Short mmCIF file of C-alpha atoms in Angstrom, two decimals:
data_model
loop_
_atom_site.label_atom_id
_atom_site.label_comp_id
_atom_site.label_asym_id
_atom_site.label_seq_id
_atom_site.Cartn_x
_atom_site.Cartn_y
_atom_site.Cartn_z
CA MET G 8 -0.26 -0.21 0.22
CA LEU G 9 2.68 2.52 0.87
CA GLU G 10 6.19 2.40 -0.67
CA VAL G 11 9.15 4.48 0.65
CA ARG G 12 12.43 4.23 -1.52
CA ASP G 13 15.49 6.38 -0.86
CA LEU G 14 13.78 9.02 0.83
CA ASN G 15 16.16 12.24 1.55
CA ALA G 16 15.07 15.39 3.33
CA TYR G 17 16.78 18.84 4.30
CA TYR G 18 16.11 21.28 6.83
CA GLY G 19 17.99 24.12 5.37
CA LYS G 20 21.54 22.84 4.89
CA SER G 21 21.45 19.95 7.54
CA HIS G 22 20.58 16.36 5.66
CA ILE G 23 18.26 14.97 7.65
CA LEU G 24 17.13 11.95 5.95
CA HIS G 25 19.54 9.88 4.44
CA GLY G 26 17.74 7.11 2.01
CA VAL G 27 14.97 6.14 4.40
CA HIS G 28 13.34 2.81 2.82
CA LEU G 29 10.07 1.34 4.48
CA SER G 30 6.73 -0.15 3.36
CA VAL G 31 3.53 -0.82 5.02
CA GLY G 32 0.83 -3.25 3.54
CA ASP G 33 -3.00 -3.33 3.49
CA GLY G 34 -4.42 -3.51 6.93
CA GLU G 35 -0.86 -3.61 8.74
CA ILE G 36 0.16 -1.96 11.93
CA VAL G 37 3.95 -1.13 11.41
CA SER G 38 5.93 0.95 14.06
CA LEU G 39 8.61 3.53 13.42
CA LEU G 40 11.27 3.35 16.39
CA GLY G 41 14.21 5.10 17.47
CA ARG G 42 15.37 7.68 19.91
CA ASN G 43 14.19 11.52 19.55
CA GLY G 44 15.88 13.41 16.86
CA VAL G 45 16.80 10.35 14.70
CA GLY G 46 14.35 11.49 11.86
CA ARG G 47 10.66 9.34 12.61
CA SER G 48 8.60 12.46 12.84
CA THR G 49 10.44 14.03 9.57
CA THR G 50 9.93 10.94 7.79
CA ILE G 51 6.38 10.92 8.06
CA LYS G 52 6.03 14.53 7.27
CA SER G 53 8.14 13.89 4.24
CA ILE G 54 5.65 11.07 3.12
CA MET G 55 2.85 13.46 3.76
CA GLY G 56 3.95 16.36 1.70
CA MET G 57 5.07 18.57 4.82
CA VAL G 58 8.71 18.96 3.97
CA GLU G 59 10.72 19.02 0.98
CA CYS G 60 12.37 15.75 0.01
CA SER G 61 13.42 13.72 -2.64
CA GLY G 62 13.07 9.80 -3.77
CA SER G 63 9.89 7.96 -4.22
CA VAL G 64 6.56 7.44 -2.15
CA LYS G 65 4.35 5.50 -3.93
CA PHE G 66 1.00 5.06 -2.18
CA LYS G 67 -1.53 2.88 -3.79
CA GLY G 68 1.01 2.81 -6.86
CA GLU G 69 0.73 6.58 -6.96
CA GLU G 70 4.01 9.08 -6.77
CA MET G 71 3.42 11.38 -3.66
CA VAL G 72 6.84 13.25 -3.91
CA GLY G 73 6.02 16.65 -5.14
CA LEU G 74 2.12 16.76 -4.05
CA LYS G 75 1.15 19.36 -1.74
CA ALA G 76 0.36 18.24 1.72
CA TYR G 77 -3.54 18.56 0.97
CA ARG G 78 -3.31 16.73 -2.34
CA VAL G 79 -1.62 13.76 -0.21
CA ALA G 80 -4.44 13.81 2.28
CA HIS G 81 -7.01 13.55 -0.71
CA LYS G 82 -5.41 10.41 -1.78
CA GLY G 83 -5.98 8.55 1.55
CA LEU G 84 -3.16 9.35 3.82
CA GLY G 85 -3.88 10.60 7.20
CA TYR G 86 -1.78 12.11 9.56
CA VAL G 87 -2.06 12.79 13.44
CA PRO G 88 0.59 15.28 14.70
CA GLU G 89 2.42 14.89 17.70
CA ASN G 90 1.80 17.73 20.57
CA ARG G 91 -1.62 17.42 20.34
CA ASP G 92 -2.32 19.88 17.46
CA ILE G 93 -5.82 20.68 18.05
CA PHE G 94 -7.64 23.75 16.96
CA PRO G 95 -7.92 25.63 20.75
CA THR G 96 -10.59 28.43 19.75
CA LEU G 97 -12.56 25.92 18.17
CA THR G 98 -15.27 23.23 19.71
CA VAL G 99 -14.97 19.50 19.98
CA ARG G 100 -17.43 19.00 17.58
CA GLN G 101 -15.90 21.77 15.02
CA ASN G 102 -12.56 20.22 15.34
CA LEU G 103 -14.03 16.82 14.10
CA LEU G 104 -15.95 18.71 11.47
CA LEU G 105 -12.85 20.11 10.35
CA GLY G 106 -11.29 16.46 9.79
CA ARG G 107 -13.66 16.03 7.00
CA LYS G 108 -12.55 16.59 3.65
CA SER G 109 -16.22 17.49 2.06
CA THR G 110 -19.37 17.96 3.39
CA ARG G 111 -20.90 15.77 1.04
CA LYS G 112 -19.10 12.26 1.19
CA THR G 113 -19.24 10.43 4.37
CA GLY G 114 -16.51 7.97 5.25
CA ARG G 115 -16.46 4.92 7.49
CA TRP G 116 -16.35 7.10 10.49
CA LYS G 117 -19.17 9.08 12.24
CA ASP G 118 -19.00 11.60 15.41
CA GLU G 119 -21.03 8.84 17.05
CA ASP G 120 -18.21 6.48 16.62
CA MET G 121 -15.98 8.36 18.19
CA PHE G 122 -18.09 9.58 21.04
CA GLU G 123 -18.97 5.75 21.52
CA LEU G 124 -15.21 5.02 21.72
CA PHE G 125 -14.45 8.28 24.01
CA PRO G 126 -17.45 9.11 26.05
CA ARG G 127 -15.37 11.97 27.73
CA LEU G 128 -15.22 13.54 23.96
CA LYS G 129 -19.08 13.31 23.79
CA GLU G 130 -19.45 14.98 27.06
CA ARG G 131 -17.40 17.91 26.13
CA ALA G 132 -18.64 18.12 22.51
CA ASP G 133 -19.28 21.87 22.56
CA THR G 134 -16.44 22.51 24.68
CA GLN G 135 -13.72 24.43 23.40
CA ALA G 136 -10.84 22.24 22.49
CA GLY G 137 -8.26 24.02 23.87
CA VAL G 138 -9.72 23.52 27.81
CA LEU G 139 -9.48 19.79 27.42
CA SER G 140 -7.00 17.32 29.54
CA GLY G 141 -3.87 16.50 27.52
CA GLY G 142 -5.18 13.12 27.20
CA GLU G 143 -8.41 14.00 25.79
CA GLN G 144 -6.74 16.38 23.17
CA GLN G 145 -4.61 13.54 22.10
CA MET G 146 -8.14 11.50 21.35
CA LEU G 147 -9.40 14.69 19.86
CA THR G 148 -6.61 14.73 17.13
CA LEU G 149 -6.76 11.10 16.56
CA CYS G 150 -10.36 11.22 15.82
CA ARG G 151 -10.20 14.13 13.94
CA THR G 152 -7.72 12.72 11.25
CA LEU G 153 -10.18 9.77 11.06
CA MET G 154 -13.02 11.74 10.14
CA GLY G 155 -11.28 12.26 7.00
CA ASP G 156 -11.60 8.72 6.31
CA PRO G 157 -7.91 8.00 5.51
CA GLU G 158 -6.70 4.39 4.21
CA LEU G 159 -3.83 4.84 5.89
CA VAL G 160 -3.17 6.69 8.98
CA MET G 161 0.44 7.88 10.14
CA ILE G 162 0.57 8.94 14.12
CA ASP G 163 3.17 10.73 15.97
CA GLU G 164 3.87 9.90 19.20
CA PRO G 165 0.36 9.22 20.26
CA THR G 166 1.12 8.13 23.57
CA GLU G 167 3.48 10.44 25.20
CA GLY G 168 3.10 11.92 28.37
CA LEU G 169 -0.51 10.06 28.74
CA ALA G 170 -1.70 8.53 31.58
CA PRO G 171 -1.37 4.49 31.42
CA LYS G 172 -5.31 4.20 31.78
CA ILE G 173 -5.56 6.88 28.40
CA VAL G 174 -2.72 4.82 26.62
CA GLU G 175 -4.75 1.66 27.10
CA GLN G 176 -7.97 3.59 25.58
CA VAL G 177 -5.58 4.79 22.59
CA ALA G 178 -4.61 1.26 22.13
CA GLY G 179 -7.83 0.21 21.94
CA LEU G 180 -8.91 2.89 18.97
CA PHE G 181 -6.10 1.19 17.12
CA GLU G 182 -7.46 -2.47 17.43
CA GLU G 183 -10.81 -0.44 16.07
CA ILE G 184 -9.01 1.38 13.25
CA LYS G 185 -7.60 -2.13 12.19
CA LYS G 186 -10.81 -3.78 12.43
CA ARG G 187 -12.23 -1.42 9.88
CA GLY G 188 -9.41 -2.16 7.42
CA ILE G 189 -7.18 0.93 8.00
CA SER G 190 -3.30 0.68 7.87
CA ILE G 191 -1.40 2.23 10.73
CA LEU G 192 2.20 3.71 10.45
CA LEU G 193 2.82 4.39 14.24
CA VAL G 194 6.06 6.74 15.45
CA GLU G 195 6.48 5.60 18.94
CA GLN G 196 9.08 5.50 21.52
CA LYS G 197 7.59 3.22 24.14
CA LEU G 198 8.87 -0.14 22.64
CA ALA G 199 6.07 -2.07 25.18
CA ILE G 200 3.27 -0.77 22.88
CA ALA G 201 4.87 -1.29 19.91
CA LEU G 202 5.72 -4.79 20.42
CA ASP G 203 1.90 -5.53 21.67
CA ILE G 204 0.56 -4.07 18.67
CA SER G 205 2.76 -4.01 15.75
CA GLU G 206 3.03 -6.69 12.97
CA ARG G 207 6.26 -5.42 11.60
CA LEU G 208 9.02 -2.82 13.34
CA TYR G 209 11.55 -0.55 11.94
CA VAL G 210 14.32 1.02 13.95
CA MET G 211 15.76 4.37 12.76
CA GLY G 212 19.05 5.98 13.56
CA HIS G 213 21.11 8.63 12.11
CA GLY G 214 18.28 9.49 9.50
CA GLN G 215 18.29 5.83 8.29
CA ILE G 216 16.82 2.60 8.58
CA VAL G 217 19.03 0.34 11.11
CA PHE G 218 16.73 -2.43 11.72
CA GLU G 219 13.61 -4.04 10.43
CA GLY G 220 11.76 -7.27 11.44
CA THR G 221 9.15 -8.43 13.10
CA PRO G 222 8.27 -7.96 17.08
CA ARG G 223 9.61 -11.36 17.51
CA ASP G 224 12.84 -10.82 15.94
CA MET G 225 13.41 -7.35 18.05
CA ARG G 226 12.80 -9.37 21.53
CA GLU G 227 15.71 -11.94 20.39
CA ASN G 228 17.55 -9.24 19.18
CA ALA G 229 19.01 -7.30 22.57
CA ALA G 230 22.04 -5.57 20.61
CA VAL G 231 19.75 -3.49 18.47
CA ARG G 232 17.82 -2.93 21.29
CA LYS G 233 20.74 -1.58 23.58
CA GLU G 234 22.39 0.65 20.28
CA TRP G 235 19.09 2.17 19.11
CA LEU G 236 16.61 2.32 21.48
CA GLU G 237 17.72 1.91 25.28
CA VAL G 238 18.56 5.14 27.12
CA MET L 2 -24.15 67.89 25.47
CA GLU L 3 -25.02 68.43 21.54
CA PHE L 4 -21.45 68.77 21.10
CA LEU L 5 -20.58 65.23 22.64
CA LEU L 6 -23.45 63.25 20.97
CA VAL L 7 -22.89 64.42 17.50
CA GLN L 8 -18.85 63.84 17.79
CA THR L 9 -19.65 60.47 19.18
CA LEU L 10 -21.58 59.45 16.48
CA ASN L 11 -19.37 60.95 13.94
CA GLY L 12 -16.38 59.15 16.01
CA ILE L 13 -18.39 55.63 15.50
CA SER L 14 -18.90 56.10 11.99
CA TYR L 15 -15.39 56.83 11.21
CA GLY L 16 -14.38 54.46 13.54
CA LEU L 17 -16.26 51.76 11.74
CA LEU L 18 -14.76 52.76 8.41
CA LEU L 19 -11.31 52.30 10.03
CA PHE L 20 -12.39 48.95 11.34
CA MET L 21 -13.36 48.22 7.49
CA LEU L 22 -10.00 48.42 6.48
CA SER L 23 -7.95 47.30 9.23
CA SER L 24 -9.85 43.67 9.76
CA GLY L 25 -8.68 42.89 6.26
CA LEU L 26 -5.06 44.22 7.27
CA THR L 27 -5.05 41.99 10.59
CA LEU L 28 -6.44 38.94 8.74
CA VAL L 29 -3.99 39.02 5.97
CA PHE L 30 -1.26 39.55 8.58
CA SER L 31 -2.19 37.11 11.32
CA LEU L 32 -2.86 34.13 8.54
CA MET L 33 0.28 34.83 6.06
CA GLY L 34 2.52 36.80 8.23
CA VAL L 35 2.54 39.23 5.63
CA LEU L 36 2.36 43.13 6.53
CA ASN L 37 0.54 44.34 3.77
CA PHE L 38 2.03 47.96 3.04
CA ALA L 39 -0.58 48.14 -0.14
CA HIS L 40 -3.79 47.46 2.06
CA ALA L 41 -4.86 51.03 2.02
CA SER L 42 -4.40 51.27 -1.87
CA PHE L 43 -7.18 48.83 -1.91
CA TYR L 44 -9.44 51.49 -0.11
CA MET L 45 -8.06 54.09 -2.96
CA LEU L 46 -8.93 51.43 -5.88
CA GLY L 47 -12.47 51.03 -4.23
CA ALA L 48 -12.78 54.75 -3.92
CA TYR L 49 -11.71 55.78 -7.89
CA PHE L 50 -13.60 52.64 -9.19
CA ALA L 51 -16.67 53.64 -7.42
CA TYR L 52 -16.44 56.96 -8.63
CA GLN L 53 -15.61 55.72 -12.49
CA VAL L 54 -18.94 53.05 -12.15
CA SER L 55 -21.35 55.69 -10.37
CA THR L 56 -20.68 58.36 -13.30
CA THR L 57 -21.80 55.80 -15.61
CA ILE L 58 -24.54 53.87 -14.32
CA GLY L 59 -24.89 55.04 -10.72
CA PHE L 60 -23.74 54.71 -7.09
CA TRP L 61 -26.04 51.73 -6.12
CA PRO L 62 -24.33 49.24 -8.77
CA ALA L 63 -21.23 50.95 -7.67
CA LEU L 64 -21.82 49.66 -4.21
CA ALA L 65 -21.55 46.12 -5.38
CA ILE L 66 -19.43 46.38 -8.47
CA ALA L 67 -16.01 48.31 -6.78
CA PRO L 68 -15.40 45.95 -4.08
CA VAL L 69 -15.76 42.81 -6.42
CA LEU L 70 -13.23 44.31 -8.66
CA VAL L 71 -10.93 45.55 -5.54
CA GLY L 72 -11.45 41.90 -4.34
CA ALA L 73 -10.51 40.24 -7.84
CA ILE L 74 -7.32 42.15 -7.89
CA GLY L 75 -6.37 41.42 -4.45
CA MET L 76 -6.75 37.68 -5.57
CA LEU L 77 -4.83 38.19 -8.72
CA VAL L 78 -2.28 39.89 -6.66
CA GLU L 79 -1.59 36.92 -4.10
CA ARG L 80 -1.93 34.42 -6.61
CA TRP L 81 0.40 35.64 -8.88
CA GLY L 82 2.55 37.93 -6.90
CA LEU L 83 2.88 37.34 -3.25
CA ARG L 84 2.91 33.37 -3.54
CA THR L 85 5.80 33.62 -5.80
CA VAL L 86 7.79 36.32 -3.46
CA HIS L 87 6.60 34.13 -0.14
CA ARG L 88 9.68 31.73 -1.16
CA TYR L 89 12.23 34.61 -0.52
CA GLY L 90 10.81 35.25 3.03
CA HIS L 91 9.48 38.16 4.85
CA VAL L 92 11.47 40.96 3.67
CA ALA L 93 10.79 40.11 0.06
CA GLU L 94 7.09 40.13 0.75
CA LEU L 95 7.55 43.54 2.50
CA LEU L 96 9.37 45.03 -0.44
CA PHE L 97 6.69 43.74 -2.90
CA THR L 98 3.74 44.99 -0.91
CA PHE L 99 5.60 48.49 -1.03
CA GLY L 100 6.29 48.48 -4.35
CA LEU L 101 2.65 47.24 -5.25
CA ALA L 102 1.47 50.61 -3.37
CA TYR L 103 3.56 52.87 -5.70
CA LEU L 104 2.55 51.05 -8.42
CA ILE L 105 -1.11 51.49 -7.79
CA GLU L 106 -0.77 55.29 -6.76
CA GLU L 107 0.81 55.83 -10.29
CA ALA L 108 -1.45 54.09 -12.15
CA VAL L 109 -4.11 56.01 -10.21
CA HIS L 110 -2.18 59.20 -11.29
CA LEU L 111 -2.06 58.04 -15.05
CA VAL L 112 -6.05 57.15 -15.27
CA TRP L 113 -7.64 59.83 -12.96
CA GLY L 114 -5.14 62.53 -12.80
CA ARG L 115 -2.78 64.05 -9.78
CA SER L 116 -5.81 66.23 -8.44
CA SER L 117 -9.25 64.84 -6.78
CA VAL L 118 -12.37 63.67 -8.70
CA GLU L 119 -15.91 64.86 -8.27
CA TYR L 120 -17.00 61.39 -6.51
CA ARG L 121 -20.04 62.94 -4.75
CA VAL L 122 -22.39 61.49 -2.23
CA PRO L 123 -25.45 60.62 -4.16
CA PRO L 124 -28.55 62.51 -3.98
CA ASP L 125 -30.78 60.02 -2.56
CA LEU L 126 -28.55 59.85 0.56
CA ASP L 127 -27.73 63.40 0.59
CA GLY L 128 -29.40 65.81 3.18
CA PRO L 129 -30.23 65.49 7.08
CA LEU L 130 -31.51 62.22 8.90
CA PHE L 131 -32.29 63.83 12.14
CA THR L 132 -31.67 66.89 14.46
CA ILE L 133 -29.78 66.78 17.62
CA PHE L 134 -30.99 70.01 19.30
CA THR L 135 -29.87 72.43 16.68
CA SER L 136 -27.21 70.24 14.72
CA GLN L 137 -28.44 68.02 11.55
CA TYR L 138 -26.93 64.66 11.33
CA PRO L 139 -26.77 63.62 7.43
CA ILE L 140 -28.23 60.84 6.12
CA TYR L 141 -25.32 59.59 4.86
CA ARG L 142 -23.09 59.38 7.89
CA GLY L 143 -26.00 56.97 9.22
CA PHE L 144 -25.72 55.00 5.77
CA MET L 145 -22.04 54.54 6.27
CA MET L 146 -22.88 52.93 9.83
CA LEU L 147 -25.50 50.85 8.38
CA VAL L 148 -23.21 49.59 5.68
CA SER L 149 -20.19 49.00 8.05
CA VAL L 150 -22.30 47.36 10.68
CA ALA L 151 -23.83 45.16 8.22
CA MET L 152 -20.21 44.21 7.18
CA LEU L 153 -19.36 43.63 10.57
CA VAL L 154 -22.12 40.73 11.23
CA SER L 155 -21.56 39.43 7.75
CA ILE L 156 -17.53 38.76 8.86
CA TRP L 157 -18.44 37.45 12.11
CA LEU L 158 -21.36 34.80 10.50
CA VAL L 159 -18.69 33.96 7.80
CA LEU L 160 -16.02 33.05 10.43
CA THR L 161 -18.11 31.41 12.94
CA ARG L 162 -20.77 29.92 11.17
CA THR L 163 -19.23 28.44 7.92
CA ARG L 164 -16.81 25.83 7.22
CA ILE L 165 -14.44 28.06 5.35
CA GLY L 166 -14.91 30.26 8.32
CA LEU L 167 -13.95 27.44 10.51
CA VAL L 168 -10.68 26.58 8.56
CA ILE L 169 -9.71 30.49 8.26
CA GLN L 170 -9.84 30.25 12.08
CA ALA L 171 -7.95 27.14 12.67
CA ALA L 172 -5.29 28.03 10.15
CA LEU L 173 -4.76 31.29 11.87
CA THR L 174 -3.06 28.91 14.71
CA HIS L 175 -2.30 25.82 12.87
CA PRO L 176 -1.74 26.15 9.19
CA GLN L 177 0.33 23.00 8.40
CA THR L 178 -2.32 20.87 10.49
CA VAL L 179 -5.30 22.35 8.44
CA GLU L 180 -3.54 21.46 5.10
CA ALA L 181 -2.55 18.07 6.25
CA LEU L 182 -6.37 17.41 7.13
CA GLY L 183 -6.93 17.76 3.53
CA HIS L 184 -7.91 21.45 2.93
CA ASN L 185 -5.89 23.65 0.65
CA VAL L 186 -4.54 26.16 2.64
CA PRO L 187 -2.97 28.29 -0.22
CA ARG L 188 -6.72 28.74 -1.69
CA VAL L 189 -7.54 29.80 1.29
CA PHE L 190 -4.71 32.28 1.68
CA MET L 191 -5.78 33.97 -1.71
CA LEU L 192 -9.63 34.01 -0.61
CA VAL L 193 -8.87 35.93 2.64
CA PHE L 194 -6.37 38.09 1.08
CA GLY L 195 -8.65 38.91 -1.63
CA GLY L 196 -11.80 39.26 1.03
CA GLY L 197 -9.71 41.44 2.80
CA ALA L 198 -8.83 43.53 -0.47
CA ALA L 199 -12.66 43.73 -1.12
CA LEU L 200 -13.41 44.99 2.41
CA ALA L 201 -10.93 47.92 2.15
CA GLY L 202 -12.32 48.43 -1.78
CA LEU L 203 -16.06 48.71 0.21
CA ALA L 204 -14.53 51.02 2.66
CA GLY L 205 -13.44 53.12 -0.19
CA VAL L 206 -16.79 53.17 -2.00
CA ILE L 207 -18.68 54.41 0.99
CA GLY L 208 -15.49 56.81 2.58
CA GLY L 209 -14.68 58.19 -1.07
CA ASN L 210 -17.30 60.23 -1.28
CA ALA L 211 -17.52 60.78 2.44
CA PHE L 212 -14.19 62.53 2.51
CA VAL L 213 -11.84 63.13 -0.82
CA THR L 214 -10.93 60.66 -3.48
CA GLU L 215 -7.58 61.79 -4.55
CA PRO L 216 -4.52 60.18 -4.92
CA GLY L 217 -2.85 61.03 -1.74
CA MET L 218 -5.79 59.24 0.11
CA ALA L 219 -4.32 55.79 0.68
CA ALA L 220 -1.06 57.55 2.12
CA ALA L 221 -3.05 59.39 4.44
CA VAL L 222 -5.39 56.54 5.69
CA GLY L 223 -2.49 53.85 5.30
CA PRO L 224 -0.38 54.52 8.36
CA ILE L 225 -3.47 55.14 10.78
CA ILE L 226 -4.71 51.44 9.93
CA PHE L 227 -1.19 50.24 10.87
CA VAL L 228 -1.70 51.92 14.44
CA ILE L 229 -5.00 50.24 14.68
CA VAL L 230 -3.51 46.63 13.79
CA VAL L 231 -0.58 47.29 16.45
CA VAL L 232 -3.22 49.12 19.09
CA GLY L 233 -5.41 46.15 19.00
CA GLY L 234 -2.53 43.77 18.86
CA MET L 235 -1.45 41.97 16.31
CA GLY L 236 -4.04 39.13 14.75
CA SER L 237 -6.78 39.95 16.78
CA LEU L 238 -10.25 41.31 15.20
CA ALA L 239 -11.56 42.04 18.37
CA GLY L 240 -8.49 44.24 18.99
CA ALA L 241 -8.67 45.96 15.85
CA PHE L 242 -12.49 46.69 16.61
CA ILE L 243 -12.07 48.39 19.76
CA ALA L 244 -8.80 50.33 18.48
CA SER L 245 -10.84 51.47 15.34
CA LEU L 246 -13.31 52.97 17.82
CA LEU L 247 -10.82 54.08 19.71
CA ILE L 248 -8.77 56.33 17.32
CA GLY L 249 -11.89 57.00 15.42
CA CYS L 250 -13.34 58.78 18.18
CA MET L 251 -9.60 60.23 19.26
CA GLN L 252 -9.50 61.77 16.21
CA THR L 253 -13.02 63.47 15.55
CA PHE L 254 -12.91 64.74 19.25
CA ALA L 255 -9.15 66.04 19.04
CA VAL L 256 -9.84 68.05 16.02
CA SER L 257 -12.73 69.90 17.01
CA LEU L 258 -11.50 70.90 20.53
CA ASP L 259 -9.71 74.34 20.66
CA TRP L 260 -8.46 73.75 24.33
CA SER L 261 -5.03 74.84 24.31
CA LEU L 262 -1.53 73.69 26.40
CA ALA L 263 1.34 75.56 26.19
CA GLY L 264 0.32 77.60 23.01
CA ILE L 265 -0.53 74.09 21.10
CA THR L 266 -4.53 73.20 21.13
CA ILE L 267 -5.46 69.94 21.02
CA ALA L 268 -6.94 70.33 17.56
CA GLN L 269 -3.33 71.16 16.06
CA ALA L 270 -2.04 68.08 17.94
CA ALA L 271 -4.80 65.79 16.52
CA PRO L 272 -3.06 64.23 13.91
CA VAL L 273 -0.08 63.13 16.10
CA LEU L 274 -2.31 61.36 18.80
CA PRO L 275 -2.68 57.98 17.42
CA TYR L 276 1.02 57.99 16.96
CA LEU L 277 1.79 58.63 20.43
CA LEU L 278 -1.13 55.99 21.50
CA MET L 279 0.95 53.43 19.67
CA VAL L 280 4.50 54.54 20.79
CA LEU L 281 3.50 54.42 24.43
CA LEU L 282 1.57 51.03 23.75
CA LEU L 283 4.36 49.62 22.19
CA ILE L 284 6.84 50.70 25.10
CA PHE L 285 4.17 49.25 27.94
CA ARG L 286 2.31 46.65 26.64
CA PRO L 287 3.94 45.31 23.31
CA LYS L 288 1.16 42.75 22.66
CA GLY L 289 -1.47 45.34 22.12
CA LEU L 290 -4.76 45.59 23.48
CA MET L 291 -6.00 42.03 22.64
CA GLY L 292 -2.77 40.60 20.85
CA THR L 293 -1.56 37.13 21.92
CA ARG L 294 1.87 37.53 20.37
CA GLU L 295 4.71 39.86 21.40
CA GLY L 296 5.32 42.72 18.75
#
């Protein structure tokens, strides 16, 4: 479904990505791991067309490199930013509304689905999103992107700084997303979650992919964990 | 009492006109980071277009046609000018709008000449609306207020009740995120720039005949609307509204007061007052009355 080949990206003069390659299959959950600053966020931003890059990003066989972010979104790629990037002055319901790409088409998700998964959001549907708690904002960014009905969703650090109970809820949402036939490319720092839910893993270091394999391969490979993941 | 009432009404109507100009400037600034030096030129174009249209088919069609024309020019400027210049950073954008302001002024000289044109209040709107004690209040001032308030309500409805309005609000703080959700942010920028220009054009249509339509009118009002945006707080519509009324009233009152201090009357000092306010505000409250960001 998603095929990334030889992806290079620069911020000004510094070379951030050095020929990154990865792939995500239909309905697959794939994690991209690595320490802070190794280029994981830049990788998914490049795929999304938010960072200038060279190389090849094929989504459903179509080249995405060179397209503007809004066009990439219309092709069916979804992006959930880190830092709970909600629109603070709009209500929860308005945030969800802006997740939709058009008012005519309805996708596989409705406001009600989100409210069922996260009853807290329903209670606060008409509240300004800026006053929600960190966990609630995180749920909202996820739900907002899903409202646009992506076929593959890229999620940047969804569990960072969340209470364990909310992390569980978020993991529950991933299951629901997968059930509806959507692929996930997850950027994570917590190895435990990634091992738990992914089918395949990639590890990044210095702007390159340094390991790829199944959660089982990773469990057995202490050297990779020590060199590239553990602090 | 009579003086107070009449001057307050005049101050409010002038303030509302200023808001019609500053609202577009502040929206464009907060969305695109562009401080548009040519904004007041759109005001001037509105007045000249209205003059031209009203001499051939009358004032009422001009009221609709002139702002639409100015808005279209605004969109063209954004699409084929600013968007290209944007790549080279804010300084290039600033210089671009600076040059554009001169370009428009010279174009006005070429087409309509260097002196003022006979753009008059239409006969249907000429005359007194009501009398306060002994002063007659002109219909046209009331009409200006009506148009300004209608415009104010429409902006508010568009921004809070429509999808495009929500996209604009969201893009004010998170343009990248909005674009990643599938919204064509460059097109939104073009529409906002065009909309801001159209509002300035409308202000020109109703202000050009109340005051004077001449090639210096952009340069006269331009600095004042910058003061309003700074005083109100960069990027705050509510701040721009309050600052517009404040400066509108301040100027109308000041020019008609003849109290003097050390030999200088307040009327003489009137033109300086807005700038004084701006300088003081920048020293003591740099983010402006309602602004959210510094500077």
